[in-house]
GROMACS .gro file of N, CA and C in nm:
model
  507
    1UNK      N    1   0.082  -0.119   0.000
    1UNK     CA    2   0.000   0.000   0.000
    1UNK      C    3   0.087   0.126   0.000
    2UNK      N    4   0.177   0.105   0.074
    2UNK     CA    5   0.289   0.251   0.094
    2UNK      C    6   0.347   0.274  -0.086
    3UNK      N    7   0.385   0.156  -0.097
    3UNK     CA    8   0.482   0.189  -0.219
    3UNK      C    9   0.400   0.237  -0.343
    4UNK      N   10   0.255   0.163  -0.325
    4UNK     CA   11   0.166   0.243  -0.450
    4UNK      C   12   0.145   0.395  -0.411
    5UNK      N   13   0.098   0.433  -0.318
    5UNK     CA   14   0.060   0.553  -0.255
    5UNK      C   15   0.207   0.649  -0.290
    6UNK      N   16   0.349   0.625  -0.286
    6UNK     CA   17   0.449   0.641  -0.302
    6UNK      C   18   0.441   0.706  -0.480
    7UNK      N   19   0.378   0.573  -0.533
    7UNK     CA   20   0.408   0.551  -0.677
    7UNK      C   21   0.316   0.637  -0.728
    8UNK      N   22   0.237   0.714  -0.658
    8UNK     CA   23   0.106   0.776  -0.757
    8UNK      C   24  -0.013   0.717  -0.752
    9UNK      N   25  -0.038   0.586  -0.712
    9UNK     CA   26  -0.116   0.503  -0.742
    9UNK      C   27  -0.258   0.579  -0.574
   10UNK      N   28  -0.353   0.481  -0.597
   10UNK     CA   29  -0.462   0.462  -0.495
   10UNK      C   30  -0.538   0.580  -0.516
   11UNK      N   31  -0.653   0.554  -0.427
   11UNK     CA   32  -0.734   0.658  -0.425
   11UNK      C   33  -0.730   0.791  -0.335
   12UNK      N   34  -0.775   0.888  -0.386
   12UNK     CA   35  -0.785   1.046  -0.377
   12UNK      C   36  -0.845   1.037  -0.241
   13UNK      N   37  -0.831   1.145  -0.183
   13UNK     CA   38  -0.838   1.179  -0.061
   13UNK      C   39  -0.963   1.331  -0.106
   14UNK      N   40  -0.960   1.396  -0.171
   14UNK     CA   41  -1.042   1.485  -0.192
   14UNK      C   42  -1.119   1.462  -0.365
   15UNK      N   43  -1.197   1.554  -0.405
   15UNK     CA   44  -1.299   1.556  -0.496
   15UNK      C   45  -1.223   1.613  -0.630
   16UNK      N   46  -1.210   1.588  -0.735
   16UNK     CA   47  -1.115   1.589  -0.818
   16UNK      C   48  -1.159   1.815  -0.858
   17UNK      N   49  -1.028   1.851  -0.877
   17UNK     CA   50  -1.030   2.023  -0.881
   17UNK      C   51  -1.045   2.064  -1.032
   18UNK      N   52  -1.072   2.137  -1.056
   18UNK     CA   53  -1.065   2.207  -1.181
   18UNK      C   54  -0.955   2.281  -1.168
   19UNK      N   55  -0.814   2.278  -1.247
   19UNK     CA   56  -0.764   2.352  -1.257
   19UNK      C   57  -0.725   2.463  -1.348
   20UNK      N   58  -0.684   2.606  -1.216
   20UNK     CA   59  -0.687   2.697  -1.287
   20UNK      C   60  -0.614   2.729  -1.399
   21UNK      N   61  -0.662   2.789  -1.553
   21UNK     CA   62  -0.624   2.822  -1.656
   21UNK      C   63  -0.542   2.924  -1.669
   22UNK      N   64  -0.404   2.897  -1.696
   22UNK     CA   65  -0.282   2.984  -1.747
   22UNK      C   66  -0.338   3.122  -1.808
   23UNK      N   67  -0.335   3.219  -1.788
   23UNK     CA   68  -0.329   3.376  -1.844
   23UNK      C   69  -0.278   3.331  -2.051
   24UNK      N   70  -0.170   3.272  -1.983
   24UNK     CA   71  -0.043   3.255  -2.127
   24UNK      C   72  -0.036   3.133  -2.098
   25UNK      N   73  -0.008   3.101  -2.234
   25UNK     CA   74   0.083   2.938  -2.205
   25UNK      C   75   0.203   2.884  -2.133
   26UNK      N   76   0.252   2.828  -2.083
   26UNK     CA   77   0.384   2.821  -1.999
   26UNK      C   78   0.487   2.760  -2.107
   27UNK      N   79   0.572   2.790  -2.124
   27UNK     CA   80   0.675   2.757  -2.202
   27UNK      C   81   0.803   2.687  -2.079
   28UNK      N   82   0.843   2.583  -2.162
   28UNK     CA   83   0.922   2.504  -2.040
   28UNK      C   84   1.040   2.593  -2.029
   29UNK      N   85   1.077   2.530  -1.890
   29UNK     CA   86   1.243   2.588  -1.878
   29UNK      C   87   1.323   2.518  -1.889
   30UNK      N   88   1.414   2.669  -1.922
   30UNK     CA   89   1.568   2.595  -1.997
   30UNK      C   90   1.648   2.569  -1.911
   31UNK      N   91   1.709   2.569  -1.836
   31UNK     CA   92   1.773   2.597  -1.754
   31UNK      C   93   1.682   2.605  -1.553
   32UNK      N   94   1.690   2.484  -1.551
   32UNK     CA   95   1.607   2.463  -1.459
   32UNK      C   96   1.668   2.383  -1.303
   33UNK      N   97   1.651   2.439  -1.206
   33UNK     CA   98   1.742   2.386  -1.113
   33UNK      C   99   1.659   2.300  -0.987
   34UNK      N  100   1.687   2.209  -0.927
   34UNK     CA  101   1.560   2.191  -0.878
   34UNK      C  102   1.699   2.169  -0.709
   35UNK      N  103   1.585   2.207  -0.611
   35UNK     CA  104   1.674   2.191  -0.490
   35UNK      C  105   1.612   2.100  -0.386
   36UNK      N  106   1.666   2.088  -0.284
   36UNK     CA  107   1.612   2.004  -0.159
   36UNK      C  108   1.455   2.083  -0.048
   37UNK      N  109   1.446   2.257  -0.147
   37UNK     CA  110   1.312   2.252  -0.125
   37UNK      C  111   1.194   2.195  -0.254
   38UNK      N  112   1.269   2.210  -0.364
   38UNK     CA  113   1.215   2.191  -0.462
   38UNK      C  114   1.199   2.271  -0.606
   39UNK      N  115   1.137   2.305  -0.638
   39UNK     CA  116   1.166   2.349  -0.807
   39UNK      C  117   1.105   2.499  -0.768
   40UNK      N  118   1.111   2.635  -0.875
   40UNK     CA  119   1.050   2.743  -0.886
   40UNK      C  120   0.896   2.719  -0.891
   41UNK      N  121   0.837   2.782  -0.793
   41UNK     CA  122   0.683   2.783  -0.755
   41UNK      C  123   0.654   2.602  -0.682
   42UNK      N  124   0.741   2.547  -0.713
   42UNK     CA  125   0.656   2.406  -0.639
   42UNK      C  126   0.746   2.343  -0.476
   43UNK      N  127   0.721   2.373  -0.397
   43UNK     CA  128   0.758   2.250  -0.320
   43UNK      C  129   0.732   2.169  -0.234
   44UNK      N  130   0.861   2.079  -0.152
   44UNK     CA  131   0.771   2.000  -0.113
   44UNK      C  132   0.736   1.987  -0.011
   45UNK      N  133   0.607   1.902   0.007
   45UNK     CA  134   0.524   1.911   0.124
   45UNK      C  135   0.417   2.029   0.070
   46UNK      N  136   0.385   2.080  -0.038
   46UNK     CA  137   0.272   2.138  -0.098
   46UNK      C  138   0.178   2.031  -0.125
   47UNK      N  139   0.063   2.088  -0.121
   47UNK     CA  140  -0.046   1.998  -0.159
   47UNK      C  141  -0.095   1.964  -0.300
   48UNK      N  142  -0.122   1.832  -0.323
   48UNK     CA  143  -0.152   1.816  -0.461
   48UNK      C  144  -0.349   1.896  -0.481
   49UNK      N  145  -0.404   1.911  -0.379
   49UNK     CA  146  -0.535   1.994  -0.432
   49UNK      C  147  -0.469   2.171  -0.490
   50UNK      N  148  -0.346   2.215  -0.333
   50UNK     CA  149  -0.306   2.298  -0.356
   50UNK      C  150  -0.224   2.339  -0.525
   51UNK      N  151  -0.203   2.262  -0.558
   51UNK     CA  152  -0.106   2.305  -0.660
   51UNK      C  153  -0.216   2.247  -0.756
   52UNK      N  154  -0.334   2.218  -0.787
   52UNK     CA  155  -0.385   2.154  -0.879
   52UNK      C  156  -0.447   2.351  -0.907
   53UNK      N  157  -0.509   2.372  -0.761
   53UNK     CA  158  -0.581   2.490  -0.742
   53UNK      C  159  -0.513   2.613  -0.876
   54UNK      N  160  -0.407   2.635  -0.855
   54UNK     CA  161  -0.271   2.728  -0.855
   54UNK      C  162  -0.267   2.709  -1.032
   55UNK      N  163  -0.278   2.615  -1.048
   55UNK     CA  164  -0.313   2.522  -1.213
   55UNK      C  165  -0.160   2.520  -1.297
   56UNK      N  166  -0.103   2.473  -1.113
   56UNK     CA  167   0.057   2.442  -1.195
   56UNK      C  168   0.095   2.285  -1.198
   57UNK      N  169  -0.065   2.197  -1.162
   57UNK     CA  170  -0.065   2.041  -1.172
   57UNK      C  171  -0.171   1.992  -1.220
   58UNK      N  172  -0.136   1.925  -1.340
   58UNK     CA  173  -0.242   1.873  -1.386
   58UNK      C  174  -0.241   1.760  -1.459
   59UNK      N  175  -0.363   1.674  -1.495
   59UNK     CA  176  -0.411   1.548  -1.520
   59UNK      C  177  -0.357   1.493  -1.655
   60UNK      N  178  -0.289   1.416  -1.677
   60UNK     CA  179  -0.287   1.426  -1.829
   60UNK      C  180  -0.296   1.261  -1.883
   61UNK      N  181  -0.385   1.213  -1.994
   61UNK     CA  182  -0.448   1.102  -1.964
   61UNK      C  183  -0.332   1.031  -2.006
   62UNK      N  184  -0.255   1.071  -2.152
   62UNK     CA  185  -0.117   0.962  -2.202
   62UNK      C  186  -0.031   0.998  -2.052
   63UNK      N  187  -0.016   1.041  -1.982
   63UNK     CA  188   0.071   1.039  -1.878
   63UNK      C  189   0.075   0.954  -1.798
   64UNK      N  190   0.182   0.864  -1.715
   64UNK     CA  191   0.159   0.766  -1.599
   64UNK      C  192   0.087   0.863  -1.481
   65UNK      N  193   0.138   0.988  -1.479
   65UNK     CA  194   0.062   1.063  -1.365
   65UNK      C  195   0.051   1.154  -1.346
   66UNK      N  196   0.021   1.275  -1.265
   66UNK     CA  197  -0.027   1.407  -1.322
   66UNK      C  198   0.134   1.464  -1.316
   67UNK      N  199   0.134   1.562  -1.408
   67UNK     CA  200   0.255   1.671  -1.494
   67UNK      C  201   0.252   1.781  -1.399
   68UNK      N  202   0.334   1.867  -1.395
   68UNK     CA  203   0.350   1.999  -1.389
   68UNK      C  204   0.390   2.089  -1.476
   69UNK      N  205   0.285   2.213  -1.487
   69UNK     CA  206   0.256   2.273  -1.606
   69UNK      C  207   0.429   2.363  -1.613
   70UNK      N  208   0.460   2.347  -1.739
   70UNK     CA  209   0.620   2.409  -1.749
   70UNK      C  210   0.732   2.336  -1.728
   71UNK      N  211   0.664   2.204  -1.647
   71UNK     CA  212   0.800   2.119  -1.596
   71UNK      C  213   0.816   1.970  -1.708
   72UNK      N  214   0.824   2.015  -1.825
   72UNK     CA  215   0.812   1.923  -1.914
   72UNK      C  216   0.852   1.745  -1.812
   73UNK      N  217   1.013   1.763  -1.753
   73UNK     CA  218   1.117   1.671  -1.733
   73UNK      C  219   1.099   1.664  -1.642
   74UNK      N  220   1.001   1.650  -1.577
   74UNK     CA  221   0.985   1.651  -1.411
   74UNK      C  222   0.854   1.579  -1.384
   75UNK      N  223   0.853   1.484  -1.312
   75UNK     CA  224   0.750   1.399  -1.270
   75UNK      C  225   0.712   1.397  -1.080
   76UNK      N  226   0.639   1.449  -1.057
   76UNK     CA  227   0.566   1.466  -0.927
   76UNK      C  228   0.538   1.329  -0.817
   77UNK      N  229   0.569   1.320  -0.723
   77UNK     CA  230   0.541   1.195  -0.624
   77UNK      C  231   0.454   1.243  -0.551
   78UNK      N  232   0.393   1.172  -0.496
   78UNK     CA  233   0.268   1.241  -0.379
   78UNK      C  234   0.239   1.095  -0.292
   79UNK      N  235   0.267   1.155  -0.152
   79UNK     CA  236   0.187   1.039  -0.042
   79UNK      C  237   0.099   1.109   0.026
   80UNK      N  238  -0.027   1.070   0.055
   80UNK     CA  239  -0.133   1.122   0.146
   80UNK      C  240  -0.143   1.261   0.119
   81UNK      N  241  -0.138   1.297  -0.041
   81UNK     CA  242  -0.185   1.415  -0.070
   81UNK      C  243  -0.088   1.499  -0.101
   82UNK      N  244   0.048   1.499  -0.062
   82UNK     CA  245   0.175   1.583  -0.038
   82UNK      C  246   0.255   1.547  -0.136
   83UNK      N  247   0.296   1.656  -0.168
   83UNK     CA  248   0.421   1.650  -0.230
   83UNK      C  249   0.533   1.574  -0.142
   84UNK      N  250   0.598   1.432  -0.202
   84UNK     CA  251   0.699   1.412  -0.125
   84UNK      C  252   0.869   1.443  -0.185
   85UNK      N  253   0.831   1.379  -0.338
   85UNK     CA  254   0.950   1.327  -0.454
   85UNK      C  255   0.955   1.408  -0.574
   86UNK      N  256   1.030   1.426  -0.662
   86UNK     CA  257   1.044   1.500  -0.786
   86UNK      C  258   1.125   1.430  -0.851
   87UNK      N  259   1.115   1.381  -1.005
   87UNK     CA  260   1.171   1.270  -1.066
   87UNK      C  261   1.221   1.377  -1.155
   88UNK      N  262   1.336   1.407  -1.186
   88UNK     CA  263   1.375   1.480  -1.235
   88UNK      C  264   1.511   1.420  -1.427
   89UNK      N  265   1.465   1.497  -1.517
   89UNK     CA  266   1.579   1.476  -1.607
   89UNK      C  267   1.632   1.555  -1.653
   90UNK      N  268   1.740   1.563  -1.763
   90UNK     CA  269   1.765   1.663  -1.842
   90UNK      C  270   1.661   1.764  -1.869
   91UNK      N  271   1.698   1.915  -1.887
   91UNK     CA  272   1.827   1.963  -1.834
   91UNK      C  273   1.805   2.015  -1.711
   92UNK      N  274   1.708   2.012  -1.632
   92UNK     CA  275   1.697   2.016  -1.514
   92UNK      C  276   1.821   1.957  -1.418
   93UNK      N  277   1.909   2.039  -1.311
   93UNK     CA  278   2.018   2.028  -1.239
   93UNK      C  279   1.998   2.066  -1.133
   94UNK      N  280   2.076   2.003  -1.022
   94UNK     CA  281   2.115   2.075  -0.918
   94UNK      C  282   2.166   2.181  -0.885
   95UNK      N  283   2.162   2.237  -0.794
   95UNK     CA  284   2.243   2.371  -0.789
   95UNK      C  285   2.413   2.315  -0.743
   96UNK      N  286   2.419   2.219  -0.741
   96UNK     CA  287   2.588   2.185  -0.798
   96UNK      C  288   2.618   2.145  -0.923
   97UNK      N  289   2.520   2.152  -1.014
   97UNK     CA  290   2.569   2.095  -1.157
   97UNK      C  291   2.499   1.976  -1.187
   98UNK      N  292   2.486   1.887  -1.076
   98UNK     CA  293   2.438   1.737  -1.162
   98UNK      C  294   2.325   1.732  -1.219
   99UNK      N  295   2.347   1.647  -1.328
   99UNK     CA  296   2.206   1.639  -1.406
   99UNK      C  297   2.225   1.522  -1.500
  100UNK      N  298   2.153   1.477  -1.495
  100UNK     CA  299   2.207   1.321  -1.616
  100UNK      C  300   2.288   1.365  -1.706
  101UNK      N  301   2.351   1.244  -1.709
  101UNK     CA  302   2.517   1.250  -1.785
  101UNK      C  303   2.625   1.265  -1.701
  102UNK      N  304   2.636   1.331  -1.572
  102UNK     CA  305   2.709   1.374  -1.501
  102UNK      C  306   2.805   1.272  -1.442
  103UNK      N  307   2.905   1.252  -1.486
  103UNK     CA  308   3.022   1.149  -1.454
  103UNK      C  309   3.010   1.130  -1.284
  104UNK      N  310   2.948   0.965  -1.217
  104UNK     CA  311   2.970   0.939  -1.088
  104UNK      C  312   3.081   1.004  -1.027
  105UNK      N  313   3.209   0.981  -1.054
  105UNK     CA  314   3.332   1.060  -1.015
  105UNK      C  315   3.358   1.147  -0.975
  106UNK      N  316   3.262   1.217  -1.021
  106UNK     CA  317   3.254   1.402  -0.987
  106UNK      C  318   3.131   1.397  -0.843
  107UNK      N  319   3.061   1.351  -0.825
  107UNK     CA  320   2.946   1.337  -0.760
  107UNK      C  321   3.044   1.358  -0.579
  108UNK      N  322   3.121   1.268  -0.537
  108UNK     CA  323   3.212   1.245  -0.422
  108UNK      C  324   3.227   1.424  -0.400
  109UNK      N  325   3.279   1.506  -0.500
  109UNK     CA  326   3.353   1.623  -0.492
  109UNK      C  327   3.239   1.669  -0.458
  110UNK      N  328   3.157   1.714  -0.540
  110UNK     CA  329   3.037   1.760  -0.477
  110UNK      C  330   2.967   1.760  -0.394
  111UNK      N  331   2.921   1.637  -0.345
  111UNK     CA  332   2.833   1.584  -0.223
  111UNK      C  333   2.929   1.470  -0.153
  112UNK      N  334   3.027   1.553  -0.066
  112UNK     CA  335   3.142   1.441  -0.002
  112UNK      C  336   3.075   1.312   0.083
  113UNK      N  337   2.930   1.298   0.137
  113UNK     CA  338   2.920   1.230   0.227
  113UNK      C  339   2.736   1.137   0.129
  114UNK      N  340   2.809   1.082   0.056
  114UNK     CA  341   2.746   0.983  -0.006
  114UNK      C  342   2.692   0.867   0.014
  115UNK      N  343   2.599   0.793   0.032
  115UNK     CA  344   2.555   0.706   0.105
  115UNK      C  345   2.523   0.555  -0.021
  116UNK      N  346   2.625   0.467  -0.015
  116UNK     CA  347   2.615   0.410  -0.157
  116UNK      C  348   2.502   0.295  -0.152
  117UNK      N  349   2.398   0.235  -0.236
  117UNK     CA  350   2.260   0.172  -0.226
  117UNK      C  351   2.298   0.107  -0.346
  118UNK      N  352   2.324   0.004  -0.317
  118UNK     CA  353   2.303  -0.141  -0.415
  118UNK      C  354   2.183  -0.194  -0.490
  119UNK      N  355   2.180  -0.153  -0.617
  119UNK     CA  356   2.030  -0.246  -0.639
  119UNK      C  357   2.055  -0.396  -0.651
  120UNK      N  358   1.967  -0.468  -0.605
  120UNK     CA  359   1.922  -0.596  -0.588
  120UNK      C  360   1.965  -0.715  -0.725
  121UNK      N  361   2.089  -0.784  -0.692
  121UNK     CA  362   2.118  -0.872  -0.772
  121UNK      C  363   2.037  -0.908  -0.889
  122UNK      N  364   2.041  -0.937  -0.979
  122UNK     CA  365   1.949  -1.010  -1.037
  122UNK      C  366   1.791  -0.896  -1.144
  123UNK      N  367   1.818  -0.782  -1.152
  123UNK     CA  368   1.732  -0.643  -1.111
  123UNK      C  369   1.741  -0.599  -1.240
  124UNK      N  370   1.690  -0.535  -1.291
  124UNK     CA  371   1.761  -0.442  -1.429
  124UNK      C  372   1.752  -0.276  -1.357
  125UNK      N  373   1.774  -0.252  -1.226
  125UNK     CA  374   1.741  -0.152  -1.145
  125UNK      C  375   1.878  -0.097  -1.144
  126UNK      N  376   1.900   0.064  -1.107
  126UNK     CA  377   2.032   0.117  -1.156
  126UNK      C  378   2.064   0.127  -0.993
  127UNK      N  379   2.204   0.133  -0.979
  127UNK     CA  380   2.275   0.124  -0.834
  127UNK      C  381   2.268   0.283  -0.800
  128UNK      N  382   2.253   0.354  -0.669
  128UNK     CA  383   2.170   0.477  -0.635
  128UNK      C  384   2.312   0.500  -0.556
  129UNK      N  385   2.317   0.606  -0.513
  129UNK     CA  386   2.365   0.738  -0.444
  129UNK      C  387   2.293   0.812  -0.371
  130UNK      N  388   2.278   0.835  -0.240
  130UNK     CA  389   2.177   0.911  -0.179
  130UNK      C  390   2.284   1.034  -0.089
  131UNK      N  391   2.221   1.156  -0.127
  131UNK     CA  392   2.358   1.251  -0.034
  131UNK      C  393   2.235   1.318   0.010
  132UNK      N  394   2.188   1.299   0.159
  132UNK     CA  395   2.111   1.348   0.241
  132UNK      C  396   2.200   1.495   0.300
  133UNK      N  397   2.050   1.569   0.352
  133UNK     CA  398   2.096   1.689   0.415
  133UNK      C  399   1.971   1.707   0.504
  134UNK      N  400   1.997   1.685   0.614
  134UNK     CA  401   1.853   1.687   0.735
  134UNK      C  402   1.784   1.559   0.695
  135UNK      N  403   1.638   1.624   0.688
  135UNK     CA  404   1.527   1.499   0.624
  135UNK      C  405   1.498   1.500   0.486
  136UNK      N  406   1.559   1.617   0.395
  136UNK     CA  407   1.592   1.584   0.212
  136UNK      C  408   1.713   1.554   0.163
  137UNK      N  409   1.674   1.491   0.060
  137UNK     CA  410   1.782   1.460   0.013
  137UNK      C  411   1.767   1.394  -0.155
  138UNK      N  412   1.872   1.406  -0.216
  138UNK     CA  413   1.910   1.357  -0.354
  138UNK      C  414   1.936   1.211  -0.369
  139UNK      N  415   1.891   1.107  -0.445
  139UNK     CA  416   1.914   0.998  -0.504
  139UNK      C  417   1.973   1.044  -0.647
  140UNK      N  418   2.050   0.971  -0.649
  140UNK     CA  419   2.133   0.961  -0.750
  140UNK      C  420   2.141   0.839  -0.825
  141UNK      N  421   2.059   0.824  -0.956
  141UNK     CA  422   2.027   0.665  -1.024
  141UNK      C  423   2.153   0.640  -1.109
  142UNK      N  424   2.245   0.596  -1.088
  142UNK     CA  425   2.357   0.547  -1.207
  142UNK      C  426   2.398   0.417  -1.268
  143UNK      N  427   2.465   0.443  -1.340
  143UNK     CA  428   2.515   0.265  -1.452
  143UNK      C  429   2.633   0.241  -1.386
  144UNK      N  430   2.682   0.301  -1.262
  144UNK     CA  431   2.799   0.288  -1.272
  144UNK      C  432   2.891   0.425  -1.367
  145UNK      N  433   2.835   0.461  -1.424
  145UNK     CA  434   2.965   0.568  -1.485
  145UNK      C  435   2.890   0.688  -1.503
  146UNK      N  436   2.783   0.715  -1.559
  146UNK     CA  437   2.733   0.841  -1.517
  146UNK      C  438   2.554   0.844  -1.475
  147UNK      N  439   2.555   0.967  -1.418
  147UNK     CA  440   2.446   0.960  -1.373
  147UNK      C  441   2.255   0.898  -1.483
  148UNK      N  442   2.214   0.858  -1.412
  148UNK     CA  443   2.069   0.849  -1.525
  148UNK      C  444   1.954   0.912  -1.501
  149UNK      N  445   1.902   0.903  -1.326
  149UNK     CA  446   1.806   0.996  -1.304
  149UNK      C  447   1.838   1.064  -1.159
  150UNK      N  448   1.817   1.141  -1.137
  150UNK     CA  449   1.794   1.197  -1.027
  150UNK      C  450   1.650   1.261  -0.967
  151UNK      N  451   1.651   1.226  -0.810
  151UNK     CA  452   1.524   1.236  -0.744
  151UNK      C  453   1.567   1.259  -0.632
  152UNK      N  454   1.450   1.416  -0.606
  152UNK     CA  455   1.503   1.441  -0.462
  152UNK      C  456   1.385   1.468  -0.401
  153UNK      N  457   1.378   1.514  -0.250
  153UNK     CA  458   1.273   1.503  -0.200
  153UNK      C  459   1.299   1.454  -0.066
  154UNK      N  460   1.177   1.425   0.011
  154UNK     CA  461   1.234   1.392   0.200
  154UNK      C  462   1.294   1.255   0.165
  155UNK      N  463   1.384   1.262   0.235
  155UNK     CA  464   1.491   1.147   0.239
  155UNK      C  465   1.433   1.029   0.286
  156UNK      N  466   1.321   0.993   0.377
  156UNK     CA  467   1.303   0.883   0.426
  156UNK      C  468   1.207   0.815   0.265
  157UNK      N  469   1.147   0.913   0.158
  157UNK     CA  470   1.051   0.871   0.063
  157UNK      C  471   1.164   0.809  -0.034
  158UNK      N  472   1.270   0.927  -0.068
  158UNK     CA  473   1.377   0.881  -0.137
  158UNK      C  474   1.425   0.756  -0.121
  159UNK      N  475   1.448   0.701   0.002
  159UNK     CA  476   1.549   0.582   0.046
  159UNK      C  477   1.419   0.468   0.053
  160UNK      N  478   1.289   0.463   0.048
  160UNK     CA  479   1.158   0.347   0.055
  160UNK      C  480   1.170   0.354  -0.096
  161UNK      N  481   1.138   0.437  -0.165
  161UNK     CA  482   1.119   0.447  -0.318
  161UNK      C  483   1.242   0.344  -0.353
  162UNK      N  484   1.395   0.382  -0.346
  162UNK     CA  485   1.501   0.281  -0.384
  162UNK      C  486   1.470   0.149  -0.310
  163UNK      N  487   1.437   0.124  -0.173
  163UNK     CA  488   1.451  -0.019  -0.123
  163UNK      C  489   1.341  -0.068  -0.234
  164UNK      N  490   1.199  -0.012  -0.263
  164UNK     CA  491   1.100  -0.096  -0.314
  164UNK      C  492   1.091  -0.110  -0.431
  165UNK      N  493   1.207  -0.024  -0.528
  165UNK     CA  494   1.213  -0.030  -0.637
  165UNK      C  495   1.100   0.024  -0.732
  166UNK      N  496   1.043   0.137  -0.693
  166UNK     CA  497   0.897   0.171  -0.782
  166UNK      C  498   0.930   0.325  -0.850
  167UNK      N  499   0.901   0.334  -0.932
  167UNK     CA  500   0.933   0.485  -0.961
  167UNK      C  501   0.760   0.552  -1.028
  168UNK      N  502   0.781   0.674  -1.079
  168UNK     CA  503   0.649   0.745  -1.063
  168UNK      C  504   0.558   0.679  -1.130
  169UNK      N  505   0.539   0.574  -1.203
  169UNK     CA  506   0.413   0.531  -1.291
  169UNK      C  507   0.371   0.396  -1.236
   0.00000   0.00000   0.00000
């Protein structure tokens, strides 16, 4: 139940929102940084009615799960209503630089106190990196040589998401 609720999955807690209509269209960003509170206008521990309200989250049916309007590369987690996780890709970065592609090697320099997470023998699951700071923190999905996805968000969602192996869909 946790890990669907984790994953996007189960049922709503409130009455589905109409969300509010853009003035203008949102054009994605280029240059997009996302941090351990979270991205420009979204973070976490915001509410998914809240941000549906705001009409910077929304439903989209080819989607595994609801989008954020502007955040082309960015996929939303939600437990018990909240923002917990942010699935993040190109070119969306950290405010140290990483962003898929980003050579493991370099990762140590950056975030010295790395916490290394084995995926499960046998798995087609990528071996993780977690560099916590308080209760958020960054996962780091790699092949071994450079980075593939990164996801950040409260550290205890980050580190259940890697043990259970589920990602946003």
């Amino acid at each position: 139940m946790t890990a669907a609720s984790v994953a996007g999955s189960g049922s709503r807690p409130h009455p589905p929102v109409e969300p509010a209509q853009p003035a203008e269209p949102v054009a994605p960003v280029v240059d997009e940084v996302i941090d351990l509170h979270g991205l420009a206008g979204v973070e976490f521990g915001d509410s998914r009615r809240e941000l549906t309200e705001r009409g910077v989250l929304r439903e989209v049916a080819e989607s595994c799960g609801p989008t954020l309007v502007g955040h082309e590369t960015v996929s939303p987690v939600f437990h018990q209503g909240r923002l917990v996780l942010l699935w993040v890709s190109a070119p969306v970065r950290t405010p140290e630089g990483v962003t898929i592609g980003t050579p493991v090697r370099e990762l140590r320099s950056r975030f010295p106190s790395l916490a290394r997470l084995d995926a499960p023998d046998g798995t087609y699951r990528f071996d993780g990196l977690l560099a916590r700071r308080g209760d958020r923190a960054y996962l780091f999905l790699h092949d071994g040589r450079t980075v593939r996805k990164t996801i950040a968000g409260y550290a205890d969602y980050a580190q259940r998401l890697f043990d259970e192996g589920h990602g946003p869909c």
